[in-house]
C-alpha positions as CSV (number, residue, x, y, z in Angstrom):
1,X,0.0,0.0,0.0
2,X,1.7,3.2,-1.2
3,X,2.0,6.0,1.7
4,X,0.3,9.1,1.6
5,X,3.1,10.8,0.2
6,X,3.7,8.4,-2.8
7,X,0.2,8.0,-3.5
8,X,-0.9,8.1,-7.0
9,X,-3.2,11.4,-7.9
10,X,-6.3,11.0,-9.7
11,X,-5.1,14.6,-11.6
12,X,-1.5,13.9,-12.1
13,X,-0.8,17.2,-10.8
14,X,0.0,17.9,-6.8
15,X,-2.5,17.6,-4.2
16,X,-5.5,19.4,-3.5
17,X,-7.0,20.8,-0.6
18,X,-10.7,20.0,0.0
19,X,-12.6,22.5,-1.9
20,X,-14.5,23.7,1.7
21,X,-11.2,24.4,2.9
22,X,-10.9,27.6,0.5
23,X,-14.0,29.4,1.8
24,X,-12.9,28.2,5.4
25,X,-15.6,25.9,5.8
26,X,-18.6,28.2,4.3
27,X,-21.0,26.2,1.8
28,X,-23.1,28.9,1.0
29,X,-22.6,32.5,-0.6
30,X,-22.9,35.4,1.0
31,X,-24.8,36.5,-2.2
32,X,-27.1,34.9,-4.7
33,X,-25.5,33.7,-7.6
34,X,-26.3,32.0,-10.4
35,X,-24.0,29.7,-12.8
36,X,-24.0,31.6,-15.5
37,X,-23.3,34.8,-14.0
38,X,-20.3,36.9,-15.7
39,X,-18.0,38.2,-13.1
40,X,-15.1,40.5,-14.3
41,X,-12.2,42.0,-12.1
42,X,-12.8,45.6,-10.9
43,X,-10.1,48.0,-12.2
44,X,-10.3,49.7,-9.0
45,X,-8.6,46.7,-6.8
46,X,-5.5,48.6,-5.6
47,X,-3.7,44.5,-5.6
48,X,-4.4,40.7,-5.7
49,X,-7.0,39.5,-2.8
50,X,-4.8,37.8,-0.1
51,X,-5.4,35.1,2.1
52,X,-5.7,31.1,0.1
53,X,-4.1,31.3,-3.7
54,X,-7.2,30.6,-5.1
55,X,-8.9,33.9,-4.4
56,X,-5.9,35.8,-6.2
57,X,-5.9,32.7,-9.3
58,X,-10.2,33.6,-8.9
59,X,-9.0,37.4,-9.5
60,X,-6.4,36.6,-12.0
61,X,-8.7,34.5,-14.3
62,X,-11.1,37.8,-14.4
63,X,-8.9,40.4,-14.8
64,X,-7.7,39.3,-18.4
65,X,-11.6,38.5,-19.5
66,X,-15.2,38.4,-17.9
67,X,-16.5,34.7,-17.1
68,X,-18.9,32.8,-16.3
69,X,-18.8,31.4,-12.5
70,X,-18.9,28.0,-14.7
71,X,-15.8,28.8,-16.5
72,X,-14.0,30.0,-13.6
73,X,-15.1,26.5,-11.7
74,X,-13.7,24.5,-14.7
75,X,-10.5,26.5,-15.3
76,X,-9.8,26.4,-11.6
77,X,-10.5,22.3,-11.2
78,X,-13.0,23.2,-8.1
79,X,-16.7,22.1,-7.4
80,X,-19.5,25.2,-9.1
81,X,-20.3,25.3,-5.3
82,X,-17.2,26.4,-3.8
83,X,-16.5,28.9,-6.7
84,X,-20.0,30.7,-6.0
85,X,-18.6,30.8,-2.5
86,X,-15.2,32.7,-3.3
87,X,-16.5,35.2,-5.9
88,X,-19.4,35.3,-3.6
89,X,-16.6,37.3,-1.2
90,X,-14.3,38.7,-4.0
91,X,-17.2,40.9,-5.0
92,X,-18.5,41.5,-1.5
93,X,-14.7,42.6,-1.0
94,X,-15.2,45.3,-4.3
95,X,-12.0,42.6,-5.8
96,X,-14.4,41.4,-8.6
97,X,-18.1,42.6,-9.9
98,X,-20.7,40.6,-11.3
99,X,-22.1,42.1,-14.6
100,X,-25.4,43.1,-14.9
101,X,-27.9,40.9,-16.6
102,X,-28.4,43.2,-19.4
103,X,-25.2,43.4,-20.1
104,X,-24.8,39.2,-20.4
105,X,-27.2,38.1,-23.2
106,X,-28.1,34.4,-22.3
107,X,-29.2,34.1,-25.9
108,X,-25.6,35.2,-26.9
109,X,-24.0,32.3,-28.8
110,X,-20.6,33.1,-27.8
111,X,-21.8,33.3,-23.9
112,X,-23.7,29.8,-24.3
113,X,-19.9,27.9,-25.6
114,X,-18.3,29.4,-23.4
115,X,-20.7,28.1,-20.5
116,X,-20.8,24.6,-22.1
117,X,-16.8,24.9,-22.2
118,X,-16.7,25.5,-18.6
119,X,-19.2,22.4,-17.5
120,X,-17.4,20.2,-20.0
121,X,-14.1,20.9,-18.0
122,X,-15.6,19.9,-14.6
């Protein structure tokens, strides 16, 4: 039986925290989000969010284009869930915004890939 340390990873890549263990436990966000809405970086955030690296990879991801919280799940390799949960604080912390839903067309064809590229990646 291979120890814990020369276990084989179902990714290939290093290990993983638990996906609650980013949001400190918290399951729930502190607002309502859905997943397909389009978060963007706010040009006003004076640096990167501290604290875990995946609120600052969260940041990062939306600062070069706006995505879906879908897309940022599958980019990131984490649970729709727990990504609701972090952008849930980014934008409470003014680090990211979500974009108005007039300003995201659902209908948009580009919009609708990009949302089935993000669940195809989870």
């Amino acid at each position: 039986m291979p120890t814990p340390e020369h276990a084989p990873h179902v990714s290939g890549g290093p290990p993983r925290l638990r996906p609650y263990t980013v949001n400190e436990g918290r399951t729930l966000p502190r607002l309502d989000l859905e997943r397909t809405t389009l978060v963007k970086a706010c040009r006003t955030a004076p640096h990167p969010p501290q604290g875990a690296p995946e609120r600052s990879d969260a940041f990062a991801l939306c600062r070069r284009d706006k995505l879906t919280i879908t897309e940022i799940a599958g980019r990131m390799r984490l649970p729709v869930q727990a990504v609701k949960v972090l952008v849930a604080d980014l934008i409470t912390e003014k680090f990211l915004m979500a974009i108005p839903a007039q300003q995201a067309d659902a209908k948009d064809p580009e919009t609708l890939r990009r949302v089935l590229a993000g669940l195809e990646a989870l």
